[in-house]
Amino acid sequence: MRADRLLSMLLLLQSRAKVTATELAERLEVSVRTIYRDLDALSAAGVPVYAERGANGGCVLRPGYRTDLTGLNEGEVASLFAGTAGHVLKRLGLSRGLQSALVKLEAALPTTRRGEAERVRTRLYVDAAAWFDSNEPTPHLAALRDAVFADRAVRLTYQRGDGRETTRRIDPLGLVVKAGIFYLVATSAGELRVFRVSRVRDVAVLDAPVARPKGFNLAAFWDRWSTNFVARIPEYRVRFRVKRAALALLPQVLGERVRAPIVAAGRPRRSGVTIELAFDSLEAACGHLIGLGASVEVLEPLDVRTALRAQAEEVARLYARSAPRGKR
C-alpha cells in the first residue's frame, strides 16, 4: 500500500542524512519516478522533505524533524515481536540491546498497537535454530564483532580446510549467520574473502581503519557468494534401485530432496524403482546408502558398488567374531 511505502520512506530518510532516489527505489521496490512522486506527496502533507540535484545530490529530510511510529500496521508489529534470531543476538552479545529496543518500541506504539504486540508475543514465537545445532565454538566472535562495528582492521590467525594455519591482516566488513554458523566477510590483500568464525584461532584488533569498498552491500555480496559457492560444490551422481517396501524410509535417511526423484520415477514396480541422486562425494554416497542395507542396490557408478561391498564385508567380519566377554 502507498501509505506503508510513504512511512517506510520517511523512516529511512529520518535515519540517514541523505539517500539517493535510486537507493530508495531499490529498497522500496518501486521506480525512481515513483520515488519522486512520493516525495511530492510527503511535501504536500507538510513533511519537510526535498531533493538535492547534482552528482552529490539525494533525498533529504530537514534536520531535526522526527516522526513517531503510529503508522506501524498489524503485520509489521507481529514481525518485530515474534522473537526471531534471539539466539543469534545472544551469541553476539546483543540480546539485551534487542530487549531494550523492543521495550522502547512498544512504549512508542499507540495504545491500539500495544495490545497487538502483547497478543503476538503470547501466541507466536519464531525459533530459527536447528534441532541439532552444532553450536560451533566461536571464542573470537566478540572481538570480530567489535572490530566490524568499530571499522578497525585485524590481524587474523585462521585454520584453513587442510588444517594449516595462516596469519594475515584483513579489513572486516561484516558478519553473516547461516544456519547457526557464523562467517566473517572481509577484504584480504584487496580481495573479498569469507572466513568461518569457528576456524579463527586468534584475533588482534589493530589501530588502523578499515578500507571499506565503495558501495559495498553485505546482503547483496552474501547472496552472490553463497549462490556461487553452492554452484561450485561437485556433484557425485549415483543411480540405484530401491525396493518398494523401503520407499517410505528413503526421506528419513536421504532427506526431503529424494522425494522429487521418487515422484519422477513413476509408479513403483514389484522390484521397486530406479532413482538417480546427487551426493557431494563417493564417501558421502556410501555413508548414506549403506544405512539402507539390502533395501537399495547401487547400479552405477562401479566405484560406489565396490566401496559398499568392502564396507559390508568389513561389518560382516566384525560381527562374525565371538561376542565380547561378559556380553554373551
PDB file of C-alpha atoms in Angstrom, residues 40-278:
ATOM      1  CA  ASP A  40       5.924  15.364  -3.652  1.00  0.00           C
ATOM      2  CA  ALA A  41       3.134  13.657  -1.678  1.00  0.00           C
ATOM      3  CA  LEU A  42       5.099  13.882   1.584  1.00  0.00           C
ATOM      4  CA  SER A  43       5.933  17.519   0.924  1.00  0.00           C
ATOM      5  CA  ALA A  44       2.274  18.294   0.214  1.00  0.00           C
ATOM      6  CA  ALA A  45       1.388  16.674   3.547  1.00  0.00           C
ATOM      7  CA  GLY A  46       3.695  19.092   5.365  1.00  0.00           C
ATOM      8  CA  VAL A  47       6.756  16.870   5.730  1.00  0.00           C
ATOM      9  CA  PRO A  48       9.916  18.981   5.169  1.00  0.00           C
ATOM     10  CA  VAL A  49      11.500  16.740   2.543  1.00  0.00           C
ATOM     11  CA  TYR A  50      13.209  17.787  -0.665  1.00  0.00           C
ATOM     12  CA  ALA A  51      15.525  16.501  -3.403  1.00  0.00           C
ATOM     13  CA  GLU A  52      19.015  17.909  -3.976  1.00  0.00           C
ATOM     14  CA  ARG A  53      20.211  17.785  -7.575  1.00  0.00           C
ATOM     15  CA  GLY A  54      23.744  17.170  -8.823  1.00  0.00           C
ATOM     16  CA  ALA A  55      26.424  14.497  -8.535  1.00  0.00           C
ATOM     17  CA  ASN A  56      26.279  14.506  -4.717  1.00  0.00           C
ATOM     18  CA  GLY A  57      22.547  15.014  -4.532  1.00  0.00           C
ATOM     19  CA  GLY A  58      19.866  12.930  -2.923  1.00  0.00           C
ATOM     20  CA  CYS A  59      16.638  12.970  -0.955  1.00  0.00           C
ATOM     21  CA  VAL A  60      16.888  14.922   2.294  1.00  0.00           C
ATOM     22  CA  LEU A  61      14.695  15.361   5.366  1.00  0.00           C
ATOM     23  CA  ARG A  62      15.135  18.691   7.178  1.00  0.00           C
ATOM     24  CA  PRO A  63      17.466  18.161  10.172  1.00  0.00           C
ATOM     25  CA  GLY A  64      15.630  17.870  13.485  1.00  0.00           C
ATOM     26  CA  TYR A  65      12.352  16.649  12.022  1.00  0.00           C
ATOM     27  CA  ARG A  66      11.106  13.456  13.686  1.00  0.00           C
ATOM     28  CA  THR A  67       8.028  11.303  13.402  1.00  0.00           C
ATOM     29  CA  ASP A  68       6.592   8.630  15.706  1.00  0.00           C
ATOM     30  CA  LEU A  69       5.726   5.004  14.920  1.00  0.00           C
ATOM     31  CA  THR A  70       1.941   5.331  14.791  1.00  0.00           C
ATOM     32  CA  GLY A  71       1.938   4.089  11.205  1.00  0.00           C
ATOM     33  CA  LEU A  72       3.012   0.515  12.005  1.00  0.00           C
ATOM     34  CA  ASN A  73       0.428  -1.971  10.795  1.00  0.00           C
ATOM     35  CA  GLU A  74      -0.503  -5.289  12.430  1.00  0.00           C
ATOM     36  CA  GLY A  75       1.846  -7.364  10.260  1.00  0.00           C
ATOM     37  CA  GLU A  76       4.803  -5.084  10.996  1.00  0.00           C
ATOM     38  CA  VAL A  77       4.148  -5.273  14.735  1.00  0.00           C
ATOM     39  CA  ALA A  78       3.963  -9.072  14.502  1.00  0.00           C
ATOM     40  CA  SER A  79       7.289  -9.306  12.663  1.00  0.00           C
ATOM     41  CA  LEU A  80       9.044  -7.181  15.290  1.00  0.00           C
ATOM     42  CA  PHE A  81       7.754  -9.039  18.360  1.00  0.00           C
ATOM     43  CA  ALA A  82       7.886 -12.650  17.080  1.00  0.00           C
ATOM     44  CA  GLY A  83      11.233 -13.369  18.772  1.00  0.00           C
ATOM     45  CA  THR A  84      13.194 -14.445  15.720  1.00  0.00           C
ATOM     46  CA  ALA A  85      17.021 -14.569  15.789  1.00  0.00           C
ATOM     47  CA  GLY A  86      17.199 -14.122  19.573  1.00  0.00           C
ATOM     48  CA  HIS A  87      19.744 -16.949  19.956  1.00  0.00           C
ATOM     49  CA  VAL A  88      21.968 -15.361  17.314  1.00  0.00           C
ATOM     50  CA  LEU A  89      21.928 -11.973  19.058  1.00  0.00           C
ATOM     51  CA  LYS A  90      22.716 -13.701  22.356  1.00  0.00           C
ATOM     52  CA  ARG A  91      25.899 -15.191  20.877  1.00  0.00           C
ATOM     53  CA  LEU A  92      26.778 -11.758  19.518  1.00  0.00           C
ATOM     54  CA  GLY A  93      26.227 -10.203  22.933  1.00  0.00           C
ATOM     55  CA  LEU A  94      23.343  -8.080  21.648  1.00  0.00           C
ATOM     56  CA  SER A  95      20.314  -9.809  23.202  1.00  0.00           C
ATOM     57  CA  ARG A  96      19.931  -7.238  25.995  1.00  0.00           C
ATOM     58  CA  GLY A  97      20.008  -4.499  23.382  1.00  0.00           C
ATOM     59  CA  LEU A  98      17.204  -6.248  21.485  1.00  0.00           C
ATOM     60  CA  GLN A  99      15.028  -6.482  24.582  1.00  0.00           C
ATOM     61  CA  SER A 100      15.685  -2.842  25.461  1.00  0.00           C
ATOM     62  CA  ALA A 101      14.842  -1.753  21.903  1.00  0.00           C
ATOM     63  CA  LEU A 102      11.585  -3.731  21.927  1.00  0.00           C
ATOM     64  CA  VAL A 103      10.569  -2.141  25.254  1.00  0.00           C
ATOM     65  CA  LYS A 104      11.211   1.329  23.813  1.00  0.00           C
ATOM     66  CA  LEU A 105       9.410   0.432  20.604  1.00  0.00           C
ATOM     67  CA  GLU A 106       6.375  -0.850  22.473  1.00  0.00           C
ATOM     68  CA  ALA A 107       6.279   2.334  24.563  1.00  0.00           C
ATOM     69  CA  ALA A 108       6.306   4.386  21.343  1.00  0.00           C
ATOM     70  CA  LEU A 109       3.399   2.452  19.845  1.00  0.00           C
ATOM     71  CA  PRO A 110      -0.108   3.894  20.030  1.00  0.00           C
ATOM     72  CA  THR A 111      -2.463   2.234  22.526  1.00  0.00           C
ATOM     73  CA  THR A 112      -4.244   0.221  19.822  1.00  0.00           C
ATOM     74  CA  ARG A 113      -0.961  -1.324  18.673  1.00  0.00           C
ATOM     75  CA  ARG A 114       0.364  -2.187  22.162  1.00  0.00           C
ATOM     76  CA  GLY A 115      -2.380  -4.769  22.569  1.00  0.00           C
ATOM     77  CA  GLU A 116      -1.359  -6.346  19.252  1.00  0.00           C
ATOM     78  CA  ALA A 117       2.271  -6.555  20.402  1.00  0.00           C
ATOM     79  CA  GLU A 118       1.263  -8.461  23.549  1.00  0.00           C
ATOM     80  CA  ARG A 119      -1.065 -10.688  21.548  1.00  0.00           C
ATOM     81  CA  VAL A 120       1.749 -11.631  19.167  1.00  0.00           C
ATOM     82  CA  ARG A 121       4.242 -12.195  21.995  1.00  0.00           C
ATOM     83  CA  THR A 122       1.930 -14.686  23.737  1.00  0.00           C
ATOM     84  CA  ARG A 123       0.855 -16.528  20.568  1.00  0.00           C
ATOM     85  CA  LEU A 124       3.824 -16.614  18.211  1.00  0.00           C
ATOM     86  CA  TYR A 125       7.489 -17.453  18.671  1.00  0.00           C
ATOM     87  CA  VAL A 126       9.918 -17.988  15.818  1.00  0.00           C
ATOM     88  CA  ASP A 127      12.848 -20.276  16.714  1.00  0.00           C
ATOM     89  CA  ALA A 128      15.353 -20.109  13.865  1.00  0.00           C
ATOM     90  CA  ALA A 129      17.809 -22.578  15.434  1.00  0.00           C
ATOM     91  CA  ALA A 130      18.131 -26.081  14.003  1.00  0.00           C
ATOM     92  CA  TRP A 131      17.108 -29.049  16.170  1.00  0.00           C
ATOM     93  CA  PHE A 132      20.611 -30.432  16.231  1.00  0.00           C
ATOM     94  CA  ASP A 133      22.586 -27.212  16.145  1.00  0.00           C
ATOM     95  CA  SER A 134      26.304 -27.967  16.236  1.00  0.00           C
ATOM     96  CA  ASN A 135      26.825 -24.709  18.184  1.00  0.00           C
ATOM     97  CA  GLU A 136      30.377 -24.352  16.907  1.00  0.00           C
ATOM     98  CA  PRO A 137      32.766 -22.768  19.402  1.00  0.00           C
ATOM     99  CA  THR A 138      33.461 -19.165  18.410  1.00  0.00           C
ATOM    100  CA  PRO A 139      35.695 -17.739  21.166  1.00  0.00           C
ATOM    101  CA  HIS A 140      36.790 -14.801  18.980  1.00  0.00           C
ATOM    102  CA  LEU A 141      33.305 -13.771  17.827  1.00  0.00           C
ATOM    103  CA  ALA A 142      33.058 -10.852  20.270  1.00  0.00           C
ATOM    104  CA  ALA A 143      36.417  -9.421  19.138  1.00  0.00           C
ATOM    105  CA  LEU A 144      35.402  -9.699  15.491  1.00  0.00           C
ATOM    106  CA  ARG A 145      32.043  -8.085  16.244  1.00  0.00           C
ATOM    107  CA  ASP A 146      33.780  -5.136  17.924  1.00  0.00           C
ATOM    108  CA  ALA A 147      36.188  -4.772  15.004  1.00  0.00           C
ATOM    109  CA  VAL A 148      33.328  -4.841  12.484  1.00  0.00           C
ATOM    110  CA  PHE A 149      31.355  -2.141  14.294  1.00  0.00           C
ATOM    111  CA  ALA A 150      34.419  -0.011  15.003  1.00  0.00           C
ATOM    112  CA  ASP A 151      35.679  -0.304  11.395  1.00  0.00           C
ATOM    113  CA  ARG A 152      39.081  -1.484  12.617  1.00  0.00           C
ATOM    114  CA  ALA A 153      41.470  -3.782  10.758  1.00  0.00           C
ATOM    115  CA  VAL A 154      42.592  -7.003  12.471  1.00  0.00           C
ATOM    116  CA  ARG A 155      45.470  -9.467  12.346  1.00  0.00           C
ATOM    117  CA  LEU A 156      43.778 -12.822  11.930  1.00  0.00           C
ATOM    118  CA  THR A 157      45.173 -16.311  12.533  1.00  0.00           C
ATOM    119  CA  TYR A 158      42.999 -18.748  10.614  1.00  0.00           C
ATOM    120  CA  GLN A 159      42.923 -22.526  10.223  1.00  0.00           C
ATOM    121  CA  ARG A 160      42.338 -23.489   6.605  1.00  0.00           C
ATOM    122  CA  GLY A 161      40.382 -26.507   5.443  1.00  0.00           C
ATOM    123  CA  ASP A 162      43.600 -28.535   5.115  1.00  0.00           C
ATOM    124  CA  GLY A 163      44.487 -27.884   8.764  1.00  0.00           C
ATOM    125  CA  ARG A 164      47.276 -25.353   8.111  1.00  0.00           C
ATOM    126  CA  GLU A 165      47.222 -22.036   9.969  1.00  0.00           C
ATOM    127  CA  THR A 166      47.882 -18.701   8.303  1.00  0.00           C
ATOM    128  CA  THR A 167      48.173 -15.196   9.749  1.00  0.00           C
ATOM    129  CA  ARG A 168      47.150 -12.174   7.713  1.00  0.00           C
ATOM    130  CA  ARG A 169      45.961  -8.582   8.019  1.00  0.00           C
ATOM    131  CA  ILE A 170      42.345  -8.182   6.954  1.00  0.00           C
ATOM    132  CA  ASP A 171      39.681  -5.493   6.838  1.00  0.00           C
ATOM    133  CA  PRO A 172      36.480  -6.945   8.382  1.00  0.00           C
ATOM    134  CA  LEU A 173      33.340  -5.747   6.600  1.00  0.00           C
ATOM    135  CA  GLY A 174      30.522  -7.721   8.225  1.00  0.00           C
ATOM    136  CA  LEU A 175      29.282 -10.868   9.962  1.00  0.00           C
ATOM    137  CA  VAL A 176      26.790 -13.315   8.455  1.00  0.00           C
ATOM    138  CA  VAL A 177      24.914 -16.125  10.212  1.00  0.00           C
ATOM    139  CA  LYS A 178      23.933 -19.068   8.010  1.00  0.00           C
ATOM    140  CA  ALA A 179      22.048 -21.968   9.644  1.00  0.00           C
ATOM    141  CA  GLY A 180      23.574 -21.097  13.024  1.00  0.00           C
ATOM    142  CA  ILE A 181      27.134 -20.850  11.640  1.00  0.00           C
ATOM    143  CA  PHE A 182      28.945 -17.508  11.762  1.00  0.00           C
ATOM    144  CA  TYR A 183      31.000 -16.221   8.826  1.00  0.00           C
ATOM    145  CA  LEU A 184      33.184 -13.140   8.558  1.00  0.00           C
ATOM    146  CA  VAL A 185      33.223 -11.200   5.273  1.00  0.00           C
ATOM    147  CA  ALA A 186      36.440  -9.218   4.844  1.00  0.00           C
ATOM    148  CA  THR A 187      38.943  -7.925   2.345  1.00  0.00           C
ATOM    149  CA  SER A 188      42.359  -9.576   2.328  1.00  0.00           C
ATOM    150  CA  ALA A 189      45.105  -8.337   0.009  1.00  0.00           C
ATOM    151  CA  GLY A 190      42.478  -6.358  -1.890  1.00  0.00           C
ATOM    152  CA  GLU A 191      40.141  -9.340  -2.443  1.00  0.00           C
ATOM    153  CA  LEU A 192      36.777 -10.061  -0.841  1.00  0.00           C
ATOM    154  CA  ARG A 193      37.024 -13.224   1.267  1.00  0.00           C
ATOM    155  CA  VAL A 194      34.766 -15.264   3.569  1.00  0.00           C
ATOM    156  CA  PHE A 195      36.110 -16.823   6.795  1.00  0.00           C
ATOM    157  CA  ARG A 196      34.321 -19.349   9.019  1.00  0.00           C
ATOM    158  CA  VAL A 197      34.475 -17.836  12.509  1.00  0.00           C
ATOM    159  CA  SER A 198      34.876 -21.203  14.256  1.00  0.00           C
ATOM    160  CA  ARG A 199      38.203 -21.637  12.419  1.00  0.00           C
ATOM    161  CA  VAL A 200      39.611 -18.347  13.713  1.00  0.00           C
ATOM    162  CA  ARG A 201      42.442 -19.150  16.134  1.00  0.00           C
ATOM    163  CA  ASP A 202      43.486 -15.647  17.161  1.00  0.00           C
ATOM    164  CA  VAL A 203      42.420 -12.035  16.611  1.00  0.00           C
ATOM    165  CA  ALA A 204      44.369  -8.850  17.256  1.00  0.00           C
ATOM    166  CA  VAL A 205      42.463  -5.621  16.630  1.00  0.00           C
ATOM    167  CA  LEU A 206      44.731  -3.030  15.009  1.00  0.00           C
ATOM    168  CA  ASP A 207      44.716   0.729  15.372  1.00  0.00           C
ATOM    169  CA  ALA A 208      44.057   1.133  11.669  1.00  0.00           C
ATOM    170  CA  PRO A 209      40.798   1.989   9.889  1.00  0.00           C
ATOM    171  CA  VAL A 210      39.077  -0.403   7.515  1.00  0.00           C
ATOM    172  CA  ALA A 211      39.303   0.426   3.817  1.00  0.00           C
ATOM    173  CA  ARG A 212      35.671  -0.305   3.005  1.00  0.00           C
ATOM    174  CA  PRO A 213      34.969  -0.857  -0.717  1.00  0.00           C
ATOM    175  CA  LYS A 214      32.831   1.916  -2.174  1.00  0.00           C
ATOM    176  CA  GLY A 215      29.189   0.873  -2.449  1.00  0.00           C
ATOM    177  CA  PHE A 216      29.750  -2.469  -0.670  1.00  0.00           C
ATOM    178  CA  ASN A 217      26.455  -4.144   0.270  1.00  0.00           C
ATOM    179  CA  LEU A 218      26.817  -7.069   2.692  1.00  0.00           C
ATOM    180  CA  ALA A 219      23.482  -8.727   1.894  1.00  0.00           C
ATOM    181  CA  ALA A 220      23.979  -8.471  -1.879  1.00  0.00           C
ATOM    182  CA  PHE A 221      27.525  -9.816  -1.638  1.00  0.00           C
ATOM    183  CA  TRP A 222      26.464 -12.770   0.515  1.00  0.00           C
ATOM    184  CA  ASP A 223      23.632 -13.632  -1.841  1.00  0.00           C
ATOM    185  CA  ARG A 224      26.047 -13.759  -4.807  1.00  0.00           C
ATOM    186  CA  TRP A 225      28.810 -15.551  -2.903  1.00  0.00           C
ATOM    187  CA  SER A 226      26.571 -18.243  -1.407  1.00  0.00           C
ATOM    188  CA  THR A 227      24.924 -18.898  -4.781  1.00  0.00           C
ATOM    189  CA  ASN A 228      28.340 -19.316  -6.402  1.00  0.00           C
ATOM    190  CA  PHE A 229      29.547 -21.477  -3.507  1.00  0.00           C
ATOM    191  CA  VAL A 230      26.662 -23.926  -3.923  1.00  0.00           C
ATOM    192  CA  ALA A 231      27.195 -23.998  -7.691  1.00  0.00           C
ATOM    193  CA  ARG A 232      30.874 -24.931  -7.179  1.00  0.00           C
ATOM    194  CA  ILE A 233      30.107 -27.936  -4.955  1.00  0.00           C
ATOM    195  CA  PRO A 234      30.876 -31.034  -7.049  1.00  0.00           C
ATOM    196  CA  GLU A 235      28.031 -33.425  -7.737  1.00  0.00           C
ATOM    197  CA  TYR A 236      28.602 -37.169  -7.488  1.00  0.00           C
ATOM    198  CA  ARG A 237      25.621 -38.785  -9.186  1.00  0.00           C
ATOM    199  CA  VAL A 238      24.529 -42.300  -8.184  1.00  0.00           C
ATOM    200  CA  ARG A 239      21.834 -44.466  -9.772  1.00  0.00           C
ATOM    201  CA  PHE A 240      20.291 -47.086  -7.528  1.00  0.00           C
ATOM    202  CA  ARG A 241      17.284 -49.395  -7.273  1.00  0.00           C
ATOM    203  CA  VAL A 242      15.096 -49.195  -4.157  1.00  0.00           C
ATOM    204  CA  LYS A 243      12.772 -51.956  -3.005  1.00  0.00           C
ATOM    205  CA  ARG A 244       9.150 -50.936  -2.949  1.00  0.00           C
ATOM    206  CA  ALA A 245       8.810 -51.553   0.794  1.00  0.00           C
ATOM    207  CA  ALA A 246      11.735 -49.198   1.554  1.00  0.00           C
ATOM    208  CA  LEU A 247      10.474 -46.141  -0.349  1.00  0.00           C
ATOM    209  CA  ALA A 248       8.866 -44.621   2.734  1.00  0.00           C
ATOM    210  CA  LEU A 249      12.184 -44.916   4.592  1.00  0.00           C
ATOM    211  CA  LEU A 250      14.183 -43.044   1.958  1.00  0.00           C
ATOM    212  CA  PRO A 251      13.350 -39.451   3.024  1.00  0.00           C
ATOM    213  CA  GLN A 252      14.329 -40.277   6.615  1.00  0.00           C
ATOM    214  CA  VAL A 253      17.799 -41.395   5.520  1.00  0.00           C
ATOM    215  CA  LEU A 254      18.471 -39.220   2.460  1.00  0.00           C
ATOM    216  CA  GLY A 255      16.373 -36.153   3.333  1.00  0.00           C
ATOM    217  CA  GLU A 256      13.472 -34.420   1.636  1.00  0.00           C
ATOM    218  CA  ARG A 257      15.456 -33.902  -1.565  1.00  0.00           C
ATOM    219  CA  VAL A 258      14.785 -37.520  -2.523  1.00  0.00           C
ATOM    220  CA  ARG A 259      11.025 -37.018  -2.798  1.00  0.00           C
ATOM    221  CA  ALA A 260      11.206 -35.364  -6.224  1.00  0.00           C
ATOM    222  CA  PRO A 261      13.253 -38.231  -7.790  1.00  0.00           C
ATOM    223  CA  ILE A 262      10.796 -40.746  -6.290  1.00  0.00           C
ATOM    224  CA  VAL A 263       7.870 -38.951  -7.927  1.00  0.00           C
ATOM    225  CA  ALA A 264       9.791 -38.635 -11.207  1.00  0.00           C
ATOM    226  CA  ALA A 265      10.461 -42.399 -11.192  1.00  0.00           C
ATOM    227  CA  GLY A 266       6.742 -43.063 -11.569  1.00  0.00           C
ATOM    228  CA  ARG A 267       4.611 -45.821 -10.146  1.00  0.00           C
ATOM    229  CA  PRO A 268       6.731 -48.436  -8.326  1.00  0.00           C
ATOM    230  CA  ARG A 269       7.024 -51.890  -9.873  1.00  0.00           C
ATOM    231  CA  ARG A 270       7.286 -55.108  -7.907  1.00  0.00           C
ATOM    232  CA  SER A 271      11.058 -54.852  -7.960  1.00  0.00           C
ATOM    233  CA  GLY A 272      10.904 -51.242  -6.791  1.00  0.00           C
ATOM    234  CA  VAL A 273      12.025 -48.069  -8.530  1.00  0.00           C
ATOM    235  CA  THR A 274      15.273 -46.787 -10.012  1.00  0.00           C
ATOM    236  CA  ILE A 275      16.395 -43.383  -8.749  1.00  0.00           C
ATOM    237  CA  GLU A 276      19.291 -41.063  -9.567  1.00  0.00           C
ATOM    238  CA  LEU A 277      20.542 -38.764  -6.831  1.00  0.00           C
ATOM    239  CA  ALA A 278      23.496 -36.392  -6.440  1.00  0.00           C
TER     240      ALA A 278
END
